[in-house]
mmCIF file of N, CA and C in Angstrom:
data_model
loop_
_atom_site.group_PDB
_atom_site.id
_atom_site.type_symbol
_atom_site.label_atom_id
_atom_site.label_comp_id
_atom_site.label_asym_id
_atom_site.label_seq_id
_atom_site.Cartn_x
_atom_site.Cartn_y
_atom_site.Cartn_z
ATOM 1 N N MET A 1 0.548 -1.258 0.229
ATOM 2 C CA MET A 1 0.019 0.294 0.037
ATOM 3 C C MET A 1 0.904 1.273 0.636
ATOM 4 N N GLY A 2 2.216 1.357 0.434
ATOM 5 C CA GLY A 2 2.663 2.591 1.310
ATOM 6 C C GLY A 2 3.338 3.036 -0.752
ATOM 7 N N ASN A 3 3.614 1.580 -1.508
ATOM 8 C CA ASN A 3 4.427 2.159 -2.462
ATOM 9 C C ASN A 3 3.328 2.802 -3.426
ATOM 10 N N GLN A 4 1.939 1.896 -3.419
ATOM 11 C CA GLN A 4 1.245 2.803 -3.843
ATOM 12 C C GLN A 4 0.770 4.243 -4.366
ATOM 13 N N MET A 5 0.881 4.486 -2.372
ATOM 14 C CA MET A 5 0.737 6.076 -2.190
ATOM 15 C C MET A 5 2.176 6.938 -2.811
ATOM 16 N N SER A 6 3.328 6.399 -2.866
ATOM 17 C CA SER A 6 4.483 7.038 -3.511
ATOM 18 C C SER A 6 4.138 7.196 -4.513
ATOM 19 N N ILE A 7 3.635 6.524 -5.694
ATOM 20 C CA ILE A 7 3.087 6.731 -6.896
ATOM 21 C C ILE A 7 2.284 7.529 -7.109
ATOM 22 N N LYS A 8 1.715 7.662 -6.725
ATOM 23 C CA LYS A 8 0.287 8.238 -6.638
ATOM 24 C C LYS A 8 1.176 9.703 -6.307
ATOM 25 N N ARG A 9 1.551 9.912 -5.337
ATOM 26 C CA ARG A 9 2.467 11.459 -4.963
ATOM 27 C C ARG A 9 2.808 11.414 -5.955
ATOM 28 N N ARG A 10 3.913 10.954 -6.549
ATOM 29 C CA ARG A 10 4.885 11.327 -7.592
ATOM 30 C C ARG A 10 3.933 11.922 -9.035
ATOM 31 N N TRP A 11 2.347 11.306 -8.961
ATOM 32 C CA TRP A 11 2.316 11.363 -10.181
ATOM 33 C C TRP A 11 0.980 12.516 -10.137
ATOM 34 N N SER A 12 1.123 12.946 -9.113
ATOM 35 C CA SER A 12 0.605 14.260 -8.481
ATOM 36 C C SER A 12 1.403 15.482 -8.327
ATOM 37 N N ALA A 13 2.765 15.058 -8.390
ATOM 38 C CA ALA A 13 3.430 16.289 -8.108
ATOM 39 C C ALA A 13 3.546 16.481 -9.644
ATOM 40 N N SER A 14 3.730 15.694 -10.539
ATOM 41 C CA SER A 14 4.181 15.612 -12.179
ATOM 42 C C SER A 14 3.022 16.271 -12.826
ATOM 43 N N ALA A 15 2.054 16.624 -12.255
ATOM 44 C CA ALA A 15 0.610 16.779 -12.513
ATOM 45 C C ALA A 15 0.620 18.258 -12.447
ATOM 46 N N ILE A 16 0.886 18.162 -10.996
ATOM 47 C CA ILE A 16 1.153 19.656 -10.885
ATOM 48 C C ILE A 16 1.881 20.716 -11.313
ATOM 49 N N GLY A 17 3.154 20.406 -11.201
ATOM 50 C CA GLY A 17 3.948 20.712 -12.437
ATOM 51 C C GLY A 17 4.353 21.449 -13.415
ATOM 52 N N GLY A 18 3.290 20.207 -14.809
ATOM 53 C CA GLY A 18 3.028 20.651 -15.946
ATOM 54 C C GLY A 18 1.590 21.160 -15.579
ATOM 55 N N ILE A 19 1.040 21.833 -15.035
ATOM 56 C CA ILE A 19 -0.181 22.627 -14.996
ATOM 57 C C ILE A 19 0.500 24.327 -14.955
ATOM 58 N N VAL A 20 1.547 23.823 -14.033
ATOM 59 C CA VAL A 20 2.108 25.168 -13.205
ATOM 60 C C VAL A 20 2.288 25.745 -14.468
ATOM 61 N N ALA A 21 3.664 24.932 -15.661
ATOM 62 C CA ALA A 21 4.356 25.403 -16.318
ATOM 63 C C ALA A 21 3.744 25.542 -17.752
ATOM 64 N N ALA A 22 1.923 24.893 -17.561
ATOM 65 C CA ALA A 22 1.381 25.319 -18.749
ATOM 66 C C ALA A 22 0.768 27.001 -18.908
ATOM 67 N N ALA A 23 0.499 26.996 -17.222
ATOM 68 C CA ALA A 23 -0.193 28.606 -16.778
ATOM 69 C C ALA A 23 0.904 29.602 -17.032
ATOM 70 N N MET A 24 2.027 28.755 -16.830
ATOM 71 C CA MET A 24 3.165 29.997 -17.268
ATOM 72 C C MET A 24 3.477 30.498 -18.720
ATOM 73 N N MET A 25 3.271 29.499 -18.976
ATOM 74 C CA MET A 25 3.521 29.647 -20.776
ATOM 75 C C MET A 25 2.260 30.179 -21.423
ATOM 76 N N LEU A 26 1.128 29.944 -20.792
ATOM 77 C CA LEU A 26 0.199 30.789 -21.411
ATOM 78 C C LEU A 26 -0.084 32.090 -21.031
ATOM 79 N N SER A 27 0.140 32.764 -20.202
ATOM 80 C CA SER A 27 0.129 33.755 -19.396
ATOM 81 C C SER A 27 1.548 34.623 -19.893
ATOM 82 N N GLY A 28 2.324 34.161 -20.214
ATOM 83 C CA GLY A 28 3.504 34.822 -20.472
ATOM 84 C C GLY A 28 4.670 35.037 -19.888
ATOM 85 N N CYS A 29 4.550 34.256 -18.730
ATOM 86 C CA CYS A 29 5.334 34.657 -17.261
ATOM 87 C C CYS A 29 7.187 33.709 -17.429
ATOM 88 N N ALA A 30 6.751 33.155 -18.604
ATOM 89 C CA ALA A 30 7.677 32.640 -18.816
ATOM 90 C C ALA A 30 8.843 32.999 -20.461
ATOM 91 N N GLY A 31 8.410 34.093 -20.247
ATOM 92 C CA GLY A 31 9.214 34.928 -21.604
ATOM 93 C C GLY A 31 8.225 33.879 -23.017
ATOM 94 N N ILE A 32 7.873 33.627 -22.795
ATOM 95 C CA ILE A 32 7.333 33.145 -24.332
ATOM 96 C C ILE A 32 5.648 33.796 -24.317
ATOM 97 N N PRO A 33 5.448 34.027 -25.558
ATOM 98 C CA PRO A 33 3.681 34.736 -25.773
ATOM 99 C C PRO A 33 3.138 33.685 -25.913
ATOM 100 N N ALA A 34 1.988 33.982 -25.559
ATOM 101 C CA ALA A 34 1.154 33.202 -25.843
ATOM 102 C C ALA A 34 0.080 33.544 -26.736
ATOM 103 N N ASP A 35 -0.469 32.638 -27.364
ATOM 104 C CA ASP A 35 -0.611 32.419 -29.201
ATOM 105 C C ASP A 35 -2.308 31.806 -28.587
ATOM 106 N N VAL A 36 -2.527 32.245 -27.886
ATOM 107 C CA VAL A 36 -4.640 31.869 -27.592
ATOM 108 C C VAL A 36 -5.039 32.635 -27.397
ATOM 109 N N ARG A 37 -6.121 32.858 -28.246
ATOM 110 C CA ARG A 37 -7.003 33.968 -28.690
ATOM 111 C C ARG A 37 -7.253 34.343 -27.221
ATOM 112 N N THR A 38 -7.216 34.687 -25.994
ATOM 113 C CA THR A 38 -7.963 34.858 -24.900
ATOM 114 C C THR A 38 -7.988 36.595 -24.807
ATOM 115 N N PRO A 39 -9.303 37.403 -23.827
ATOM 116 C CA PRO A 39 -9.286 38.502 -23.836
ATOM 117 C C PRO A 39 -7.482 39.364 -23.816
ATOM 118 N N MET A 40 -6.226 38.405 -22.647
ATOM 119 C CA MET A 40 -5.566 39.245 -22.403
ATOM 120 C C MET A 40 -4.646 39.238 -23.857
ATOM 121 N N ALA A 41 -4.562 38.367 -24.749
ATOM 122 C CA ALA A 41 -3.896 38.317 -25.846
ATOM 123 C C ALA A 41 -4.394 38.931 -26.786
ATOM 124 N N ASP A 42 -5.604 39.212 -27.028
ATOM 125 C CA ASP A 42 -6.591 40.436 -27.736
ATOM 126 C C ASP A 42 -5.894 41.439 -27.298
ATOM 127 N N ASN A 43 -5.958 41.763 -26.065
ATOM 128 C CA ASN A 43 -5.542 43.468 -26.074
ATOM 129 C C ASN A 43 -4.059 43.541 -26.257
ATOM 130 N N GLU A 44 -3.182 42.732 -26.315
ATOM 131 C CA GLU A 44 -1.905 42.485 -26.807
ATOM 132 C C GLU A 44 -1.790 43.068 -28.345
ATOM 133 N N MET A 45 -2.739 42.113 -28.514
ATOM 134 C CA MET A 45 -2.318 42.345 -30.204
ATOM 135 C C MET A 45 -3.326 43.509 -30.756
ATOM 136 N N ASP A 46 -4.365 44.183 -30.046
ATOM 137 C CA ASP A 46 -4.549 45.623 -30.196
ATOM 138 C C ASP A 46 -3.539 46.856 -30.199
ATOM 139 N N ALA A 47 -3.147 46.636 -29.091
ATOM 140 C CA ALA A 47 -1.140 47.367 -28.505
ATOM 141 C C ALA A 47 -1.181 47.018 -30.545
ATOM 142 N N LEU A 48 -0.393 45.584 -30.597
ATOM 143 C CA LEU A 48 0.305 45.612 -31.813
ATOM 144 C C LEU A 48 -0.497 46.506 -33.245
ATOM 145 N N VAL A 49 -1.432 46.434 -33.543
ATOM 146 C CA VAL A 49 -1.697 47.403 -34.119
ATOM 147 C C VAL A 49 -2.057 48.606 -34.394
ATOM 148 N N ALA A 50 -2.087 48.993 -33.106
ATOM 149 C CA ALA A 50 -2.224 50.650 -32.472
ATOM 150 C C ALA A 50 0.161 50.969 -33.204
ATOM 151 N N HIS A 51 0.870 50.320 -32.802
ATOM 152 C CA HIS A 51 2.037 49.909 -32.952
ATOM 153 C C HIS A 51 2.801 49.793 -34.447
ATOM 154 N N LEU A 52 1.874 49.039 -35.231
ATOM 155 C CA LEU A 52 2.738 49.015 -36.134
ATOM 156 C C LEU A 52 1.629 49.353 -37.417
ATOM 157 N N GLU A 53 0.457 49.805 -36.550
ATOM 158 C CA GLU A 53 -0.589 50.673 -37.987
ATOM 159 C C GLU A 53 -1.368 49.366 -38.636
ATOM 160 N N LEU A 54 -1.493 48.298 -37.991
ATOM 161 C CA LEU A 54 -2.051 47.132 -39.318
ATOM 162 C C LEU A 54 -3.835 46.914 -39.097
ATOM 163 N N SER A 55 -4.252 46.438 -39.750
ATOM 164 C CA SER A 55 -5.264 46.605 -40.172
ATOM 165 C C SER A 55 -6.360 46.306 -39.345
ATOM 166 N N GLY A 56 -6.249 44.956 -38.261
ATOM 167 C CA GLY A 56 -6.734 44.840 -37.292
ATOM 168 C C GLY A 56 -6.148 44.032 -36.459
ATOM 169 N N ARG A 57 -6.889 43.070 -35.277
ATOM 170 C CA ARG A 57 -6.592 42.038 -34.626
ATOM 171 C C ARG A 57 -6.373 40.784 -35.285
ATOM 172 N N ASP A 58 -6.844 40.639 -36.674
ATOM 173 C CA ASP A 58 -6.607 39.121 -36.896
ATOM 174 C C ASP A 58 -5.192 38.908 -37.718
ATOM 175 N N GLU A 59 -4.658 40.579 -38.524
ATOM 176 C CA GLU A 59 -3.517 40.882 -39.048
ATOM 177 C C GLU A 59 -2.657 40.380 -37.541
ATOM 178 N N ALA A 60 -2.729 40.997 -36.595
ATOM 179 C CA ALA A 60 -1.782 40.850 -35.701
ATOM 180 C C ALA A 60 -1.353 39.486 -35.406
ATOM 181 N N TYR A 61 -2.959 38.609 -35.156
ATOM 182 C CA TYR A 61 -2.181 37.298 -34.751
ATOM 183 C C TYR A 61 -1.873 36.707 -36.005
ATOM 184 N N THR A 62 -1.759 36.827 -37.185
ATOM 185 C CA THR A 62 -1.345 36.648 -38.313
ATOM 186 C C THR A 62 0.181 36.624 -38.339
ATOM 187 N N LEU A 63 0.320 37.685 -38.038
ATOM 188 C CA LEU A 63 2.042 37.936 -37.996
ATOM 189 C C LEU A 63 2.819 37.188 -36.736
ATOM 190 N N VAL A 64 2.069 37.128 -35.236
ATOM 191 C CA VAL A 64 2.502 36.647 -34.408
ATOM 192 C C VAL A 64 3.071 35.502 -34.586
ATOM 193 N N THR A 65 2.300 34.472 -35.999
ATOM 194 C CA THR A 65 2.236 33.074 -35.446
ATOM 195 C C THR A 65 2.576 32.726 -36.736
ATOM 196 N N SER A 66 3.259 33.425 -37.647
ATOM 197 C CA SER A 66 3.383 33.355 -38.930
ATOM 198 C C SER A 66 4.684 32.462 -39.277
ATOM 199 N N ASP A 67 5.404 32.097 -37.638
ATOM 200 C CA ASP A 67 7.010 31.763 -37.579
ATOM 201 C C ASP A 67 6.691 30.030 -36.817
ATOM 202 N N LEU A 68 5.282 29.613 -36.897
ATOM 203 C CA LEU A 68 4.960 28.601 -36.413
ATOM 204 C C LEU A 68 4.683 27.412 -37.324
ATOM 205 N N PRO A 69 4.630 26.457 -37.101
ATOM 206 C CA PRO A 69 4.712 25.099 -37.974
ATOM 207 C C PRO A 69 3.204 25.061 -38.193
ATOM 208 N N LEU A 70 2.475 25.333 -37.221
ATOM 209 C CA LEU A 70 0.859 25.441 -37.634
ATOM 210 C C LEU A 70 0.418 26.871 -37.219
ATOM 211 N N PRO A 71 0.548 27.659 -38.174
ATOM 212 C CA PRO A 71 0.815 28.663 -38.306
ATOM 213 C C PRO A 71 -0.855 29.781 -38.268
ATOM 214 N N ARG A 72 -0.892 29.337 -36.987
ATOM 215 C CA ARG A 72 -2.565 30.159 -36.839
ATOM 216 C C ARG A 72 -2.325 30.386 -35.274
ATOM 217 N N VAL A 73 -3.168 31.051 -34.689
ATOM 218 C CA VAL A 73 -3.422 31.296 -33.119
ATOM 219 C C VAL A 73 -4.503 30.165 -32.691
ATOM 220 N N ALA A 74 -4.213 29.974 -31.138
ATOM 221 C CA ALA A 74 -4.868 28.918 -30.685
ATOM 222 C C ALA A 74 -5.877 29.325 -30.358
ATOM 223 N N GLU A 75 -7.182 28.643 -30.589
ATOM 224 C CA GLU A 75 -8.317 28.977 -29.250
ATOM 225 C C GLU A 75 -8.890 27.870 -28.268
ATOM 226 N N PRO A 76 -9.363 28.476 -27.127
ATOM 227 C CA PRO A 76 -9.332 28.013 -26.110
ATOM 228 C C PRO A 76 -9.843 26.772 -26.235
ATOM 229 N N ALA A 77 -10.856 26.430 -27.269
ATOM 230 C CA ALA A 77 -10.821 24.579 -27.272
ATOM 231 C C ALA A 77 -9.729 23.990 -27.729
ATOM 232 N N ASP A 78 -8.792 24.835 -28.268
ATOM 233 C CA ASP A 78 -7.583 23.511 -28.848
ATOM 234 C C ASP A 78 -7.272 23.245 -27.352
ATOM 235 N N ILE A 79 -7.288 24.172 -26.296
ATOM 236 C CA ILE A 79 -6.150 23.612 -25.302
ATOM 237 C C ILE A 79 -7.165 22.625 -24.236
ATOM 238 N N ALA A 80 -8.910 23.204 -24.534
ATOM 239 C CA ALA A 80 -9.574 22.335 -23.903
ATOM 240 C C ALA A 80 -9.667 21.053 -24.616
ATOM 241 N N ALA A 81 -9.386 20.784 -25.332
ATOM 242 C CA ALA A 81 -9.202 19.371 -26.249
ATOM 243 C C ALA A 81 -8.097 18.597 -25.483
ATOM 244 N N ALA A 82 -6.965 19.214 -25.601
ATOM 245 C CA ALA A 82 -5.848 18.093 -24.570
ATOM 246 C C ALA A 82 -6.724 17.979 -23.277
ATOM 247 N N VAL A 83 -6.931 19.230 -22.545
ATOM 248 C CA VAL A 83 -7.263 18.851 -20.976
ATOM 249 C C VAL A 83 -8.315 17.900 -21.018
ATOM 250 N N ARG A 84 -9.389 18.065 -21.935
ATOM 251 C CA ARG A 84 -10.505 16.607 -21.922
ATOM 252 C C ARG A 84 -9.531 15.127 -22.343
ATOM 253 N N PHE A 85 -8.764 15.330 -23.557
ATOM 254 C CA PHE A 85 -7.850 14.033 -23.515
ATOM 255 C C PHE A 85 -7.485 13.725 -22.906
ATOM 256 N N LEU A 86 -6.486 14.337 -21.535
ATOM 257 C CA LEU A 86 -6.108 13.608 -20.531
ATOM 258 C C LEU A 86 -6.667 13.223 -19.354
ATOM 259 N N GLY A 87 -7.423 14.072 -19.317
ATOM 260 C CA GLY A 87 -8.174 13.753 -18.427
ATOM 261 C C GLY A 87 -9.885 12.737 -18.508
ATOM 262 N N SER A 88 -9.095 12.192 -19.935
ATOM 263 C CA SER A 88 -9.907 10.735 -20.410
ATOM 264 C C SER A 88 -9.421 9.296 -19.843
ATOM 265 N N ALA A 89 -10.259 8.516 -19.979
ATOM 266 C CA ALA A 89 -9.943 7.032 -20.118
ATOM 267 C C ALA A 89 -8.778 6.631 -21.008
ATOM 268 N N GLU A 90 -8.868 7.783 -22.355
ATOM 269 C CA GLU A 90 -8.362 7.015 -23.125
ATOM 270 C C GLU A 90 -6.704 7.135 -23.156
ATOM 271 N N SER A 91 -6.000 8.513 -21.515
ATOM 272 C CA SER A 91 -4.979 9.043 -21.561
ATOM 273 C C SER A 91 -4.779 7.831 -20.628
ATOM 274 N N GLY A 92 -5.470 7.088 -20.308
ATOM 275 C CA GLY A 92 -4.980 5.880 -18.507
ATOM 276 C C GLY A 92 -3.466 5.714 -18.637
ATOM 277 N N TYR A 93 -2.823 5.447 -20.164
ATOM 278 C CA TYR A 93 -1.098 4.980 -19.554
ATOM 279 C C TYR A 93 -0.315 5.846 -19.779
ATOM 280 N N ILE A 94 -0.423 6.966 -19.552
ATOM 281 C CA ILE A 94 0.283 8.019 -19.611
ATOM 282 C C ILE A 94 0.347 8.767 -19.046
ATOM 283 N N THR A 95 1.665 9.127 -18.526
ATOM 284 C CA THR A 95 2.238 9.485 -16.900
ATOM 285 C C THR A 95 3.956 9.852 -17.295
ATOM 286 N N GLY A 96 3.745 10.666 -16.434
ATOM 287 C CA GLY A 96 5.083 11.856 -16.248
ATOM 288 C C GLY A 96 5.758 12.315 -17.754
ATOM 289 N N ALA A 97 4.390 12.869 -18.439
ATOM 290 C CA ALA A 97 4.779 13.326 -19.571
ATOM 291 C C ALA A 97 4.397 15.094 -19.953
ATOM 292 N N VAL A 98 4.736 15.794 -19.862
ATOM 293 C CA VAL A 98 3.900 17.139 -20.759
ATOM 294 C C VAL A 98 3.745 17.146 -21.875
ATOM 295 N N LEU A 99 2.238 17.283 -22.204
ATOM 296 C CA LEU A 99 1.561 17.785 -23.457
ATOM 297 C C LEU A 99 1.655 19.016 -23.680
ATOM 298 N N VAL A 100 2.721 19.144 -25.132
ATOM 299 C CA VAL A 100 2.863 20.677 -25.178
ATOM 300 C C VAL A 100 2.151 21.186 -26.363
ATOM 301 N N VAL A 101 1.298 22.465 -26.326
ATOM 302 C CA VAL A 101 0.269 22.265 -27.180
ATOM 303 C C VAL A 101 0.314 23.863 -27.371
ATOM 304 N N ASP A 102 1.177 23.589 -28.541
ATOM 305 C CA ASP A 102 1.596 25.312 -28.722
ATOM 306 C C ASP A 102 2.108 25.454 -30.292
ATOM 307 N N GLY A 103 1.317 25.085 -30.982
ATOM 308 C CA GLY A 103 1.088 25.429 -32.715
ATOM 309 C C GLY A 103 2.452 24.718 -33.074
ATOM 310 N N GLY A 104 3.664 24.168 -32.285
ATOM 311 C CA GLY A 104 5.145 24.325 -32.788
ATOM 312 C C GLY A 104 6.099 24.732 -32.333
ATOM 313 N N ALA A 105 5.449 25.813 -31.775
ATOM 314 C CA ALA A 105 6.427 27.045 -31.032
ATOM 315 C C ALA A 105 7.614 26.667 -30.587
ATOM 316 N N HIS A 106 7.354 25.348 -29.809
ATOM 317 C CA HIS A 106 8.833 24.877 -29.134
ATOM 318 C C HIS A 106 10.208 24.480 -30.036
ATOM 319 N N ILE A 107 9.734 24.154 -30.806
ATOM 320 C CA ILE A 107 10.665 23.465 -32.295
ATOM 321 C C ILE A 107 11.388 24.506 -32.618
ATOM 322 N N VAL A 108 10.970 25.516 -33.255
ATOM 323 C CA VAL A 108 11.463 26.808 -33.582
ATOM 324 C C VAL A 108 12.006 27.563 -32.937
ATOM 325 N N ASP A 109 13.070 28.701 -32.878
ATOM 326 C CA ASP A 109 13.152 29.959 -32.533
ATOM 327 C C ASP A 109 12.626 31.162 -32.949
ATOM 328 N N LEU A 110 11.474 31.203 -32.254
ATOM 329 C CA LEU A 110 10.491 32.097 -32.616
ATOM 330 C C LEU A 110 11.102 33.992 -32.504
ATOM 331 N N PRO A 111 11.927 33.642 -31.234
ATOM 332 C CA PRO A 111 12.827 35.409 -30.849
ATOM 333 C C PRO A 111 13.825 35.506 -32.071
ATOM 334 N N THR A 112 14.250 34.613 -32.384
ATOM 335 C CA THR A 112 15.565 35.037 -33.436
ATOM 336 C C THR A 112 14.965 35.043 -35.092
ATOM 337 N N LEU A 113 13.723 34.175 -35.292
ATOM 338 C CA LEU A 113 12.735 34.295 -36.755
ATOM 339 C C LEU A 113 12.448 35.870 -36.740
ATOM 340 N N ALA A 114 12.142 36.247 -35.484
ATOM 341 C CA ALA A 114 11.494 37.148 -35.275
ATOM 342 C C ALA A 114 12.291 38.919 -35.356
ATOM 343 N N PHE A 115 13.751 38.734 -34.753
ATOM 344 C CA PHE A 115 14.851 39.514 -34.789
ATOM 345 C C PHE A 115 15.779 39.165 -36.661
ATOM 346 N N ASP A 116 15.300 38.461 -36.767
ATOM 347 C CA ASP A 116 16.003 38.304 -38.262
ATOM 348 C C ASP A 116 14.761 38.846 -39.210
ATOM 349 N N ARG A 117 13.247 39.133 -39.536
ATOM 350 C CA ARG A 117 12.857 39.433 -39.988
ATOM 351 C C ARG A 117 13.475 40.869 -39.640
ATOM 352 N N LEU A 118 13.273 41.291 -38.476
ATOM 353 C CA LEU A 118 13.163 42.569 -38.296
ATOM 354 C C LEU A 118 14.259 43.653 -38.927
ATOM 355 N N ARG A 119 15.404 43.156 -39.213
ATOM 356 C CA ARG A 119 16.555 43.272 -39.503
ATOM 357 C C ARG A 119 17.149 43.309 -40.920
ATOM 358 N N GLY A 120 15.975 42.209 -41.424
ATOM 359 C CA GLY A 120 15.549 42.386 -42.890
ATOM 360 C C GLY A 120 16.911 41.545 -43.652
#
């Protein structure tokens, strides 16, 4: 019984760590821009529209996601689908893993690509 409790504690710690990391990434606290359409991201896009004199919020989202392997802004439903999967029986044998839902941003160097684009 003690071994089962130890395993459950490790699973819980791993899950909490993943949730915290995801929340930090989505909120931009980790220095990574959030590419999920939320009211906070909408405000950031509105500021970008004003700063770059873009035609609107959709153009701003297109600009900031253009270097992603899946070049579109994530919708809350995209994140909810991943959470729903992890909470379902279909993920029953997954443990100690982090499911990254970022359109592939983690496999490209977004800051460098953006800087290179600005340099021309």
